mmCIF file with all atom_site columns, C-alpha atoms in Angstrom:
data_model
loop_
_atom_site.group_PDB
_atom_site.id
_atom_site.type_symbol
_atom_site.label_atom_id
_atom_site.label_alt_id
_atom_site.label_comp_id
_atom_site.label_asym_id
_atom_site.label_entity_id
_atom_site.label_seq_id
_atom_site.pdbx_PDB_ins_code
_atom_site.Cartn_x
_atom_site.Cartn_y
_atom_site.Cartn_z
_atom_site.occupancy
_atom_site.B_iso_or_equiv
_atom_site.pdbx_formal_charge
_atom_site.auth_seq_id
_atom_site.auth_comp_id
_atom_site.auth_asym_id
_atom_site.auth_atom_id
_atom_site.pdbx_PDB_model_num
ATOM 1  C CA . UNK A 1 1  ? 105.828 -117.251 50.813 1.00 90.00 ? 1  UNK A CA 1
ATOM 2  C CA . UNK A 1 2  ? 103.099 -114.464 50.349 1.00 93.00 ? 2  UNK A CA 1
ATOM 3  C CA . UNK A 1 3  ? 101.654 -113.205 47.158 1.00 93.00 ? 3  UNK A CA 1
ATOM 4  C CA . UNK A 1 4  ? 100.853 -109.489 46.979 1.00 93.00 ? 4  UNK A CA 1
ATOM 5  C CA . UNK A 1 5  ? 99.343  -107.470 44.118 1.00 93.00 ? 5  UNK A CA 1
ATOM 6  C CA . UNK A 1 6  ? 99.354  -103.707 43.561 1.00 93.00 ? 6  UNK A CA 1
ATOM 7  C CA . UNK A 1 7  ? 98.042  -101.744 40.685 1.00 92.00 ? 7  UNK A CA 1
ATOM 8  C CA . UNK A 1 8  ? 97.158  -98.559  39.376 1.00 92.00 ? 8  UNK A CA 1
ATOM 9  C CA . UNK A 1 9  ? 100.092 -96.831  40.725 1.00 92.00 ? 9  UNK A CA 1
ATOM 10 C CA . UNK A 1 10 ? 99.751  -93.969  38.186 1.00 91.00 ? 10 UNK A CA 1
ATOM 11 C CA . UNK A 1 11 ? 103.443 -92.990  38.602 1.00 94.00 ? 11 UNK A CA 1
ATOM 12 C CA . UNK A 1 12 ? 104.358 -89.714  37.102 1.00 91.00 ? 12 UNK A CA 1
ATOM 13 C CA . UNK A 1 13 ? 108.047 -89.171  37.417 1.00 91.00 ? 13 UNK A CA 1
ATOM 14 C CA . UNK A 1 14 ? 108.353 -88.188  33.938 1.00 84.00 ? 14 UNK A CA 1
ATOM 15 C CA . UNK A 1 15 ? 104.882 -86.250  33.619 1.00 82.00 ? 15 UNK A CA 1
ATOM 16 C CA . UNK A 1 16 ? 103.502 -83.266  35.379 1.00 84.00 ? 16 UNK A CA 1
ATOM 17 C CA . UNK A 1 17 ? 100.278 -85.144  36.782 1.00 85.00 ? 17 UNK A CA 1
ATOM 18 C CA . UNK A 1 18 ? 100.644 -84.898  40.416 1.00 83.00 ? 18 UNK A CA 1
ATOM 19 C CA . UNK A 1 19 ? 98.454  -87.397  42.404 1.00 86.00 ? 19 UNK A CA 1
ATOM 20 C CA . UNK A 1 20 ? 98.005  -84.706  45.282 1.00 86.00 ? 20 UNK A CA 1
ATOM 21 C CA . UNK A 1 21 ? 95.182  -83.196  43.296 1.00 88.00 ? 21 UNK A CA 1
ATOM 22 C CA . UNK A 1 22 ? 93.166  -86.185  44.825 1.00 89.00 ? 22 UNK A CA 1
ATOM 23 C CA . UNK A 1 23 ? 93.942  -85.017  48.302 1.00 92.00 ? 23 UNK A CA 1
ATOM 24 C CA . UNK A 1 24 ? 96.823  -84.563  51.076 1.00 92.00 ? 24 UNK A CA 1
ATOM 25 C CA . UNK A 1 25 ? 96.779  -88.459  51.347 1.00 91.00 ? 25 UNK A CA 1
ATOM 26 C CA . UNK A 1 26 ? 98.423  -88.521  48.097 1.00 90.00 ? 26 UNK A CA 1
ATOM 27 C CA . UNK A 1 27 ? 101.429 -86.206  49.010 1.00 91.00 ? 27 UNK A CA 1
ATOM 28 C CA . UNK A 1 28 ? 104.739 -87.944  48.363 1.00 93.00 ? 28 UNK A CA 1
ATOM 29 C CA . UNK A 1 29 ? 102.814 -91.307  48.006 1.00 93.00 ? 29 UNK A CA 1
ATOM 30 C CA . UNK A 1 30 ? 105.769 -92.703  45.943 1.00 94.00 ? 30 UNK A CA 1
ATOM 31 C CA . UNK A 1 31 ? 107.884 -92.632  49.111 1.00 95.00 ? 31 UNK A CA 1
ATOM 32 C CA . UNK A 1 32 ? 104.938 -94.098  51.154 1.00 95.00 ? 32 UNK A CA 1
ATOM 33 C CA . UNK A 1 33 ? 104.710 -96.987  48.770 1.00 94.00 ? 33 UNK A CA 1
ATOM 34 C CA . UNK A 1 34 ? 108.440 -97.702  48.975 1.00 95.00 ? 34 UNK A CA 1
ATOM 35 C CA . UNK A 1 35 ? 108.546 -97.632  52.826 1.00 96.00 ? 35 UNK A CA 1
ATOM 36 C CA . UNK A 1 36 ? 105.484 -100.000 53.211 1.00 95.00 ? 36 UNK A CA 1
ATOM 37 C CA . UNK A 1 37 ? 106.955 -102.138 50.482 1.00 95.00 ? 37 UNK A CA 1
ATOM 38 C CA . UNK A 1 38 ? 110.302 -102.426 52.111 1.00 95.00 ? 38 UNK A CA 1
ATOM 39 C CA . UNK A 1 39 ? 108.787 -102.941 55.593 1.00 96.00 ? 39 UNK A CA 1
ATOM 40 C CA . UNK A 1 40 ? 106.050 -105.787 54.575 1.00 95.00 ? 40 UNK A CA 1
ATOM 41 C CA . UNK A 1 41 ? 107.525 -107.814 51.560 1.00 94.00 ? 41 UNK A CA 1
ATOM 42 C CA . UNK A 1 42 ? 109.934 -110.369 52.336 1.00 94.00 ? 42 UNK A CA 1
ATOM 43 C CA . UNK A 1 43 ? 112.576 -112.258 50.243 1.00 91.00 ? 43 UNK A CA 1
ATOM 44 C CA . UNK A 1 44 ? 110.214 -115.269 49.930 1.00 92.00 ? 44 UNK A CA 1
ATOM 45 C CA . UNK A 1 45 ? 107.335 -113.050 48.504 1.00 92.00 ? 45 UNK A CA 1
ATOM 46 C CA . UNK A 1 46 ? 106.046 -112.234 45.079 1.00 91.00 ? 46 UNK A CA 1
ATOM 47 C CA . UNK A 1 47 ? 104.439 -108.879 44.058 1.00 92.00 ? 47 UNK A CA 1
ATOM 48 C CA . UNK A 1 48 ? 102.045 -108.976 41.150 1.00 91.00 ? 48 UNK A CA 1
ATOM 49 C CA . UNK A 1 49 ? 101.871 -105.785 39.055 1.00 90.00 ? 49 UNK A CA 1
ATOM 50 C CA . UNK A 1 50 ? 98.917  -105.910 36.957 1.00 90.00 ? 50 UNK A CA 1
ATOM 51 C CA . UNK A 1 51 ? 99.084  -102.677 35.306 1.00 85.00 ? 51 UNK A CA 1
ATOM 52 C CA . UNK A 1 52 ? 98.460  -98.907  35.326 1.00 89.00 ? 52 UNK A CA 1
ATOM 53 C CA . UNK A 1 53 ? 102.144 -98.301  36.375 1.00 89.00 ? 53 UNK A CA 1
ATOM 54 C CA . UNK A 1 54 ? 102.247 -94.724  34.923 1.00 92.00 ? 54 UNK A CA 1
ATOM 55 C CA . UNK A 1 55 ? 100.470 -91.650  33.720 1.00 90.00 ? 55 UNK A CA 1
ATOM 56 C CA . UNK A 1 56 ? 102.659 -91.427  30.765 1.00 90.00 ? 56 UNK A CA 1
ATOM 57 C CA . UNK A 1 57 ? 101.048 -91.643  27.497 1.00 90.00 ? 57 UNK A CA 1
ATOM 58 C CA . UNK A 1 58 ? 104.247 -92.774  25.427 1.00 91.00 ? 58 UNK A CA 1
ATOM 59 C CA . UNK A 1 59 ? 106.559 -95.539  26.335 1.00 90.00 ? 59 UNK A CA 1
ATOM 60 C CA . UNK A 1 60 ? 109.378 -93.237  26.170 1.00 91.00 ? 60 UNK A CA 1
ATOM 61 C CA . UNK A 1 61 ? 107.945 -91.298  28.976 1.00 91.00 ? 61 UNK A CA 1
ATOM 62 C CA . UNK A 1 62 ? 107.711 -93.977  31.218 1.00 92.00 ? 62 UNK A CA 1
ATOM 63 C CA . UNK A 1 63 ? 111.540 -94.613  31.916 1.00 94.00 ? 63 UNK A CA 1
ATOM 64 C CA . UNK A 1 64 ? 111.556 -92.896  35.307 1.00 94.00 ? 64 UNK A CA 1
ATOM 65 C CA . UNK A 1 65 ? 108.533 -94.747  36.577 1.00 94.00 ? 65 UNK A CA 1
ATOM 66 C CA . UNK A 1 66 ? 109.789 -98.098  35.654 1.00 92.00 ? 66 UNK A CA 1
ATOM 67 C CA . UNK A 1 67 ? 113.048 -97.218  36.998 1.00 94.00 ? 67 UNK A CA 1
ATOM 68 C CA . UNK A 1 68 ? 111.508 -96.554  40.260 1.00 95.00 ? 68 UNK A CA 1
ATOM 69 C CA . UNK A 1 69 ? 109.473 -99.982  40.358 1.00 93.00 ? 69 UNK A CA 1
ATOM 70 C CA . UNK A 1 70 ? 112.819 -101.656 39.463 1.00 92.00 ? 70 UNK A CA 1
ATOM 71 C CA . UNK A 1 71 ? 114.367 -100.182 42.764 1.00 92.00 ? 71 UNK A CA 1
ATOM 72 C CA . UNK A 1 72 ? 111.771 -101.778 44.797 1.00 92.00 ? 72 UNK A CA 1
ATOM 73 C CA . UNK A 1 73 ? 113.135 -104.904 46.248 1.00 88.00 ? 73 UNK A CA 1
ATOM 74 C CA . UNK A 1 74 ? 112.051 -108.648 45.791 1.00 83.00 ? 74 UNK A CA 1
ATOM 75 C CA . UNK A 1 75 ? 110.640 -110.448 42.942 1.00 76.00 ? 75 UNK A CA 1
ATOM 76 C CA . UNK A 1 76 ? 107.953 -108.931 40.964 1.00 78.00 ? 76 UNK A CA 1
ATOM 77 C CA . UNK A 1 77 ? 105.768 -110.310 38.077 1.00 72.00 ? 77 UNK A CA 1
ATOM 78 C CA . UNK A 1 78 ? 103.948 -107.929 35.739 1.00 69.00 ? 78 UNK A CA 1
ATOM 79 C CA . UNK A 1 79 ? 101.420 -108.571 32.985 1.00 64.00 ? 79 UNK A CA 1
ATOM 80 C CA . UNK A 1 80 ? 102.860 -109.323 29.537 1.00 62.00 ? 80 UNK A CA 1
ATOM 81 C CA . UNK A 1 81 ? 100.117 -107.668 27.578 1.00 58.00 ? 81 UNK A CA 1
#
């Protein structure tokens, strides 16, 4: 079993705040995260998600971002604060 952590994803499926403004490396970064996750994370692993999942300012606008996180396989543990 391995323990991984990833934070500051700043997903923007429900907001118009593209990460590409920070450079071409950020183009389709959500697809890159998912592909790497599926390649690296095994069934025995746990992924910590400490925070900053979304660019959204209101909980109602985070649905698509959390839906994306939920599609990522394996066990995940998020901060409960």
